[in-house]
Amino acid sequence: MKCNYIVAIWLSGTVLFGLAGCHSENQKGEETAQVSKADSVAFCAANGMPSRASAIQQAASVSESGQQNTEGMVWIPGGAFQMGADEFPDARPLHTVTVDGFWMDKHEVTNAEFARFVAATRYVTVAERPLNPADFPGVPAEQLVPGSAVFTPPSQRVSLENPLLWWKYVAGASWQHPEGPKSSLEGRENLPVVHVCYEDAAAYAKWAGKRLPTEAEWEFAAQGNKGNQTYYWGTNLKPAGKWVANIYQGNFPDQNTKEDGFAGVAPVKSFPANPYGLYDLDGNVWEWCQDLYRPDYYQNSPAKNPKGPTNSYDPDEPGAVKYVQKGGSFLCSDQYCTRYKAGSRGKGEASSGSNNLGFRCVKNK
């Protein structure tokens, strides 16, 4: 689909657009056409979130800050590991990959860190940029309102077949206003920044003298030298009866029991670090990687330092440019979106953001 067409239909109140990193599978992870359909970003939609593909030119103009230190990062030594997961069709086959060593942020980029970037560069995120009326002929200018996707739980049980029942496009939602214009960052300085699309994350990384991780680097770091297991922390969902990641407990999406202590995004370092000293690689917020997304990439990926395919392709949305996301978010559970499990993959349209999507950076030796 062409982006302008999608937005125009959204503005007429009849259609949805892709929400980054949203996936639905049943607990068995069966490989059927229905599962593939549920995996489609088109079926994991905000209430008409428009694509901002025509508004992502600013990232290239950001200059490096001159920072060359590795403060707040940990050294990941690199090595060989088993990448992928048999449970998920687009994460097959399991294959051996070797990555070189690299530095990685201990935790997701926080609101405070992103605010310093914005103050230094005057960068405006894609969610905050107005839509150009020239791109949407026939649509009243007053309807072209900046905003982003916000998880809005219903008050009763609903079918899991329709994500529109819990995702809403909120005018004025952005990294500075996570739930909309009446919300702020006061007291949230140590929470991961959200509502950042791929271009926003890449712009921050460039300014910081870093880059986004490859999918292979992210996966290697998340395994923490423990090997390929069910979860990045081990084989038990609740080791010693304790939640060790910010995911969803209760009946999704209407009854969050908050057994892990959080209904939404948690401050960084709220849960134990992995053996490398990295926090929140499971749950909390999805994290952008630099790799373009293809469901068949693992079948032919290089064995040494893979960097993703040369082009993006999702059979559910052939015209959309998508990048890999990893780790799941606070909305993942065994009822819905099991992709917080080790080896699984997320995907997101390049110009889309939401309040469960962030990132962290890496740096070459």
Coordinates of C-alpha atoms in Angstrom, one line a residue:
M1 CA 0.0 0.0 0.0
K2 CA 1.1 3.5 -0.6
C3 CA 1.5 5.6 2.6
N4 CA -0.6 8.5 1.4
Y5 CA -3.4 6.1 0.6
I6 CA -3.2 4.5 4.1
V7 CA -3.3 7.9 5.9
A8 CA -6.1 9.2 3.8
I9 CA -8.2 6.1 4.6
W10 CA -7.3 6.5 8.3
L11 CA -8.5 10.1 8.3
S12 CA -11.8 8.9 6.9
G13 CA -12.1 6.7 10.0
T14 CA -12.2 3.4 8.2
V15 CA -8.7 1.8 8.4
L16 CA -5.7 1.1 10.6
F17 CA -2.0 1.2 10.0
G18 CA 0.9 -0.8 11.3
L19 CA 2.0 -0.7 14.9
A20 CA 5.7 -1.5 15.3
G21 CA 6.6 -4.8 16.9
C22 CA 3.1 -6.2 17.4
H23 CA 2.7 -9.9 17.1
S24 CA 0.0 -12.4 18.1
E25 CA 0.5 -16.1 18.3
N26 CA -1.3 -18.9 20.1
Q27 CA 0.6 -20.8 22.8
K28 CA 1.6 -23.6 20.4
G29 CA 3.1 -21.3 17.9
E30 CA 1.5 -23.2 15.1
E31 CA 2.7 -22.5 11.6
T32 CA -0.5 -21.7 9.7
A33 CA -1.8 -19.0 7.4
Q34 CA -3.8 -17.6 10.3
V35 CA -0.7 -17.1 12.4
S36 CA 1.0 -15.4 9.5
K37 CA -1.9 -13.1 9.2
A38 CA -1.9 -12.4 12.9
D39 CA 1.8 -11.5 12.6
S40 CA 1.1 -8.8 10.1
V41 CA 1.7 -5.3 11.2
A42 CA -1.5 -4.5 9.4
F43 CA -3.4 -6.5 11.9
C44 CA -1.6 -5.0 14.9
A45 CA -2.7 -1.5 14.3
A46 CA -3.2 1.7 16.1
N47 CA -6.5 3.3 15.4
G48 CA -5.3 4.7 12.1
M49 CA -1.7 5.5 12.8
P50 CA -0.5 7.2 9.7
S51 CA 2.8 6.4 8.1
R52 CA 5.3 9.3 8.2
A53 CA 7.5 7.9 5.4
S54 CA 7.5 11.4 3.8
A55 CA 8.7 13.0 7.0
I56 CA 11.9 11.0 7.8
Q57 CA 14.5 13.2 6.2
Q58 CA 15.8 14.9 9.3
A59 CA 18.0 12.1 10.7
A60 CA 20.7 12.5 8.0
S61 CA 21.2 16.1 9.0
V62 CA 22.2 15.3 12.6
S63 CA 25.9 15.7 13.4
E64 CA 27.9 13.6 15.9
S65 CA 28.3 15.2 19.2
G66 CA 32.0 14.3 19.4
Q67 CA 31.4 11.9 22.3
Q68 CA 33.8 9.0 22.1
N69 CA 33.6 7.5 25.5
T70 CA 31.9 4.3 26.5
E71 CA 30.3 5.5 29.8
G72 CA 27.2 3.6 30.6
M73 CA 28.1 0.8 28.2
V74 CA 29.5 -2.7 28.8
W75 CA 31.9 -4.7 26.6
I76 CA 30.4 -7.7 24.9
P77 CA 33.3 -10.1 23.9
G78 CA 31.7 -11.6 20.9
G79 CA 31.9 -15.3 19.8
A80 CA 29.8 -18.0 18.3
F81 CA 26.2 -18.8 19.3
Q82 CA 23.0 -20.5 18.1
M83 CA 20.6 -17.9 16.7
G84 CA 16.9 -18.3 16.1
A85 CA 14.0 -20.3 17.6
D86 CA 12.1 -23.3 16.3
E87 CA 8.9 -21.9 17.8
F88 CA 8.6 -19.0 15.4
P89 CA 8.4 -19.5 11.6
D90 CA 10.4 -16.4 10.8
A91 CA 13.2 -17.3 13.3
R92 CA 14.0 -20.6 11.6
P93 CA 16.3 -22.4 11.1
L94 CA 18.5 -22.4 14.2
H95 CA 21.9 -21.5 12.8
T96 CA 25.4 -20.8 14.1
V97 CA 26.5 -17.2 13.9
T98 CA 29.8 -15.5 15.0
V99 CA 29.9 -11.8 16.0
D100 CA 32.9 -9.6 16.8
G101 CA 33.1 -7.9 20.1
F102 CA 31.3 -4.6 20.7
W103 CA 30.2 -2.1 23.3
M104 CA 26.5 -2.0 24.3
D105 CA 24.4 0.4 26.4
K106 CA 23.6 -1.2 29.7
H107 CA 20.0 -0.2 29.4
E108 CA 17.5 1.3 27.0
V109 CA 18.0 5.0 26.1
T110 CA 16.1 6.9 28.8
N111 CA 13.9 10.0 28.5
A112 CA 16.7 12.1 30.3
E113 CA 19.3 10.9 27.7
F114 CA 17.0 11.6 24.8
A115 CA 16.1 15.0 26.2
R116 CA 19.8 15.9 26.1
F117 CA 20.0 14.9 22.5
V118 CA 17.0 17.0 21.6
A119 CA 18.3 20.0 23.6
A120 CA 21.7 19.8 21.7
T121 CA 20.3 19.3 18.2
R122 CA 16.7 20.7 18.3
Y123 CA 15.7 17.4 16.8
V124 CA 11.9 16.9 16.2
T125 CA 10.7 13.3 16.3
V126 CA 8.6 11.9 13.5
A127 CA 5.6 11.6 15.8
E128 CA 5.8 15.4 16.4
R129 CA 6.1 16.5 12.8
P130 CA 3.0 17.8 11.0
L131 CA 1.7 15.9 8.1
N132 CA 2.1 17.8 4.8
P133 CA -1.4 18.5 3.3
A134 CA 0.2 18.3 -0.2
D135 CA 0.8 14.6 0.5
F136 CA -2.9 14.0 1.2
P137 CA -5.1 15.7 -1.4
G138 CA -8.7 16.0 -0.4
V139 CA -8.1 15.6 3.3
P140 CA -8.9 18.7 5.4
A141 CA -5.7 20.2 6.9
E142 CA -7.2 20.3 10.4
Q143 CA -7.3 16.4 10.4
L144 CA -3.6 16.1 9.7
V145 CA -2.7 16.0 13.4
P146 CA 0.7 14.7 14.7
G147 CA 0.4 11.8 17.2
S148 CA 1.3 8.2 17.9
A149 CA -0.1 4.9 19.1
V150 CA -1.0 4.4 22.7
F151 CA -2.0 1.2 24.5
T152 CA -5.5 1.8 25.8
P153 CA -6.9 -1.2 27.6
P154 CA -10.6 -2.0 27.3
S155 CA -12.8 -2.3 30.4
Q156 CA -14.0 -5.8 29.6
R157 CA -12.7 -9.0 27.9
V158 CA -12.4 -8.7 24.1
S159 CA -11.5 -10.9 21.2
L160 CA -7.7 -11.0 20.6
E161 CA -8.4 -11.0 16.9
N162 CA -8.8 -7.2 16.8
P163 CA -6.0 -5.1 18.1
L164 CA -8.0 -2.0 17.4
L165 CA -9.8 -2.7 20.7
W166 CA -6.7 -1.8 22.7
W167 CA -4.6 0.4 20.4
K168 CA -5.6 4.0 19.7
Y169 CA -4.0 6.7 17.7
V170 CA -3.7 9.6 20.1
A171 CA -3.2 13.1 18.8
G172 CA -0.4 14.8 20.5
A173 CA 1.2 11.6 21.8
S174 CA 5.0 11.7 21.5
W175 CA 8.2 11.0 23.5
Q176 CA 7.5 14.1 25.6
H177 CA 3.8 13.2 26.1
P178 CA 3.7 9.4 26.3
E179 CA -0.1 9.1 26.8
G180 CA -1.1 12.3 25.0
P181 CA -0.8 16.1 25.4
K182 CA -2.0 16.0 29.1
S183 CA 0.8 13.7 30.1
S184 CA 4.5 14.7 30.7
L185 CA 7.9 13.3 31.5
E186 CA 7.8 14.6 35.1
G187 CA 9.1 11.8 37.3
R188 CA 9.8 9.6 34.2
E189 CA 13.3 10.7 33.5
N190 CA 14.6 7.2 34.1
L191 CA 12.1 5.4 32.0
P192 CA 12.9 4.3 28.5
V193 CA 12.1 6.9 25.8
V194 CA 9.1 5.7 23.7
H195 CA 7.3 6.8 20.6
V196 CA 10.5 6.8 18.6
C197 CA 10.5 5.4 15.1
Y198 CA 13.6 3.9 13.4
E199 CA 14.8 7.3 12.0
D200 CA 14.6 8.9 15.5
A201 CA 16.6 6.1 17.0
A202 CA 19.2 6.2 14.3
A203 CA 19.5 10.0 14.6
Y204 CA 20.2 9.7 18.4
A205 CA 22.7 6.9 17.8
K206 CA 24.6 9.0 15.2
W207 CA 24.7 12.0 17.6
A208 CA 26.0 9.9 20.4
G209 CA 28.8 8.5 18.3
K210 CA 27.2 5.1 18.3
R211 CA 24.8 3.0 16.1
L212 CA 21.9 0.7 16.5
P213 CA 22.8 -3.0 17.1
T214 CA 22.6 -5.6 14.4
E215 CA 20.0 -8.3 15.1
A216 CA 22.8 -10.8 15.6
E217 CA 24.7 -8.5 18.1
W218 CA 21.5 -8.0 20.1
E219 CA 20.7 -11.7 20.2
F220 CA 24.2 -12.6 21.3
A221 CA 24.2 -10.0 24.0
A222 CA 20.7 -11.1 25.2
Q223 CA 21.7 -14.7 25.6
G224 CA 24.3 -13.6 28.1
N225 CA 26.7 -16.5 27.3
K226 CA 24.0 -18.9 28.5
G227 CA 23.2 -20.5 25.1
N228 CA 19.9 -20.8 23.4
Q229 CA 17.2 -21.3 26.0
T230 CA 13.4 -20.8 26.2
Y231 CA 13.8 -17.3 27.8
Y232 CA 16.9 -15.2 27.8
W233 CA 17.2 -15.7 31.6
G234 CA 16.8 -19.5 31.5
T235 CA 14.2 -22.2 31.2
N236 CA 11.7 -21.2 33.9
L237 CA 9.2 -18.3 33.4
K238 CA 9.5 -17.3 37.1
P239 CA 12.9 -18.4 38.5
A240 CA 12.5 -19.0 42.3
G241 CA 8.9 -17.8 41.9
K242 CA 9.9 -14.2 40.9
W243 CA 9.2 -12.2 37.8
V244 CA 12.5 -11.1 36.3
A245 CA 11.2 -9.1 33.3
N246 CA 8.5 -6.5 32.7
I247 CA 5.8 -8.4 30.8
Y248 CA 2.0 -8.7 31.1
Q249 CA 0.3 -10.7 33.8
G250 CA -3.4 -11.4 33.9
N251 CA -6.0 -11.5 31.2
F252 CA -4.8 -9.6 28.2
P253 CA -5.7 -6.8 27.4
D254 CA -8.2 -5.8 30.0
Q255 CA -7.0 -7.1 33.4
N256 CA -3.3 -6.5 34.2
T257 CA -2.6 -7.9 37.6
K258 CA 0.7 -6.1 37.8
E259 CA 2.4 -9.1 39.6
D260 CA 5.8 -7.8 38.4
G261 CA 5.0 -4.4 39.9
F262 CA 4.3 -2.5 36.7
A263 CA 1.3 -1.8 34.5
G264 CA 3.3 -0.1 31.8
V265 CA 6.9 0.9 31.1
A266 CA 9.3 0.3 34.1
P267 CA 12.3 2.5 35.0
V268 CA 15.5 1.0 33.6
K269 CA 17.4 -1.4 35.9
S270 CA 14.1 -2.4 37.7
F271 CA 14.9 -6.1 37.1
P272 CA 18.2 -8.1 37.4
A273 CA 20.9 -7.7 34.8
N274 CA 22.1 -10.6 32.7
P275 CA 25.6 -12.1 33.0
Y276 CA 27.0 -9.3 30.8
G277 CA 25.5 -6.6 33.0
L278 CA 22.7 -5.7 30.5
Y279 CA 19.2 -4.7 31.7
D280 CA 15.8 -5.2 30.3
L281 CA 16.6 -7.2 27.1
D282 CA 13.3 -9.0 27.9
G283 CA 10.1 -7.1 27.9
N284 CA 9.7 -3.4 29.0
V285 CA 10.0 -1.9 25.4
W286 CA 10.7 -3.3 22.0
E287 CA 14.1 -2.3 20.7
W288 CA 15.0 -1.3 17.2
C289 CA 17.8 -3.1 15.4
Q290 CA 19.6 -1.8 12.3
D291 CA 18.6 -4.8 10.2
L292 CA 15.9 -4.6 7.6
Y293 CA 13.3 -7.3 8.1
R294 CA 12.6 -10.4 5.9
P295 CA 10.9 -13.5 7.3
D296 CA 13.2 -15.7 5.2
Y297 CA 16.5 -14.1 6.1
Y298 CA 17.8 -16.8 8.4
Q299 CA 17.7 -19.3 5.6
N300 CA 20.6 -17.6 3.8
S301 CA 22.2 -15.2 6.4
P302 CA 26.0 -15.0 6.6
A303 CA 27.7 -17.0 9.4
K304 CA 30.0 -14.1 10.3
N305 CA 28.7 -10.7 11.5
P306 CA 25.3 -10.7 9.6
K307 CA 23.9 -7.3 9.0
G308 CA 20.5 -8.2 7.6
P309 CA 19.2 -8.4 4.1
T310 CA 19.7 -5.7 1.5
N311 CA 15.9 -5.1 1.2
S312 CA 12.9 -5.3 3.3
Y313 CA 10.0 -7.7 2.6
D314 CA 6.9 -8.7 4.6
P315 CA 4.4 -10.8 2.6
D316 CA 1.6 -9.3 4.7
E317 CA 2.6 -5.7 3.6
P318 CA 4.9 -6.0 0.6
G319 CA 5.2 -2.2 0.1
A320 CA 6.2 -1.3 3.7
V321 CA 9.8 -0.8 4.7
K322 CA 10.3 -2.7 8.0
Y323 CA 13.2 -3.1 10.4
V324 CA 13.8 -5.8 13.0
Q325 CA 12.8 -5.2 16.6
K326 CA 13.8 -7.5 19.5
G327 CA 12.9 -8.3 23.1
G328 CA 9.1 -7.8 23.4
S329 CA 7.5 -5.3 25.7
F330 CA 5.4 -4.9 28.8
L331 CA 2.4 -6.0 26.7
C332 CA 3.8 -9.5 25.9
S333 CA 2.5 -12.6 27.7
D334 CA 1.8 -16.3 27.0
Q335 CA -1.8 -15.2 26.1
Y336 CA -0.7 -12.7 23.5
C337 CA 2.6 -11.7 21.8
T338 CA 4.9 -14.4 23.1
R339 CA 7.8 -12.8 21.3
Y340 CA 9.6 -11.9 24.5
K341 CA 10.9 -15.4 24.3
A342 CA 14.5 -16.0 23.3
G343 CA 15.3 -16.1 19.6
S344 CA 12.0 -14.5 18.4
R345 CA 11.8 -11.5 16.1
G346 CA 9.7 -8.4 15.9
K347 CA 9.2 -6.1 13.0
G348 CA 8.2 -2.5 12.6
E349 CA 7.4 -0.1 9.8
A350 CA 10.2 2.5 9.6
S351 CA 8.2 5.6 10.4
S352 CA 5.9 4.1 13.1
G353 CA 6.2 4.5 16.8
S354 CA 4.2 3.5 19.9
N355 CA 4.4 3.7 23.7
N356 CA 6.0 0.3 24.0
L357 CA 8.8 0.9 21.5
G358 CA 12.3 2.2 22.3
F359 CA 16.0 1.3 21.6
R360 CA 19.5 1.1 22.9
C361 CA 22.8 1.6 21.1
V362 CA 26.1 -0.2 20.5
K363 CA 29.6 1.0 19.6
N364 CA 32.5 -0.6 17.7
K365 CA 35.7 -1.4 19.5

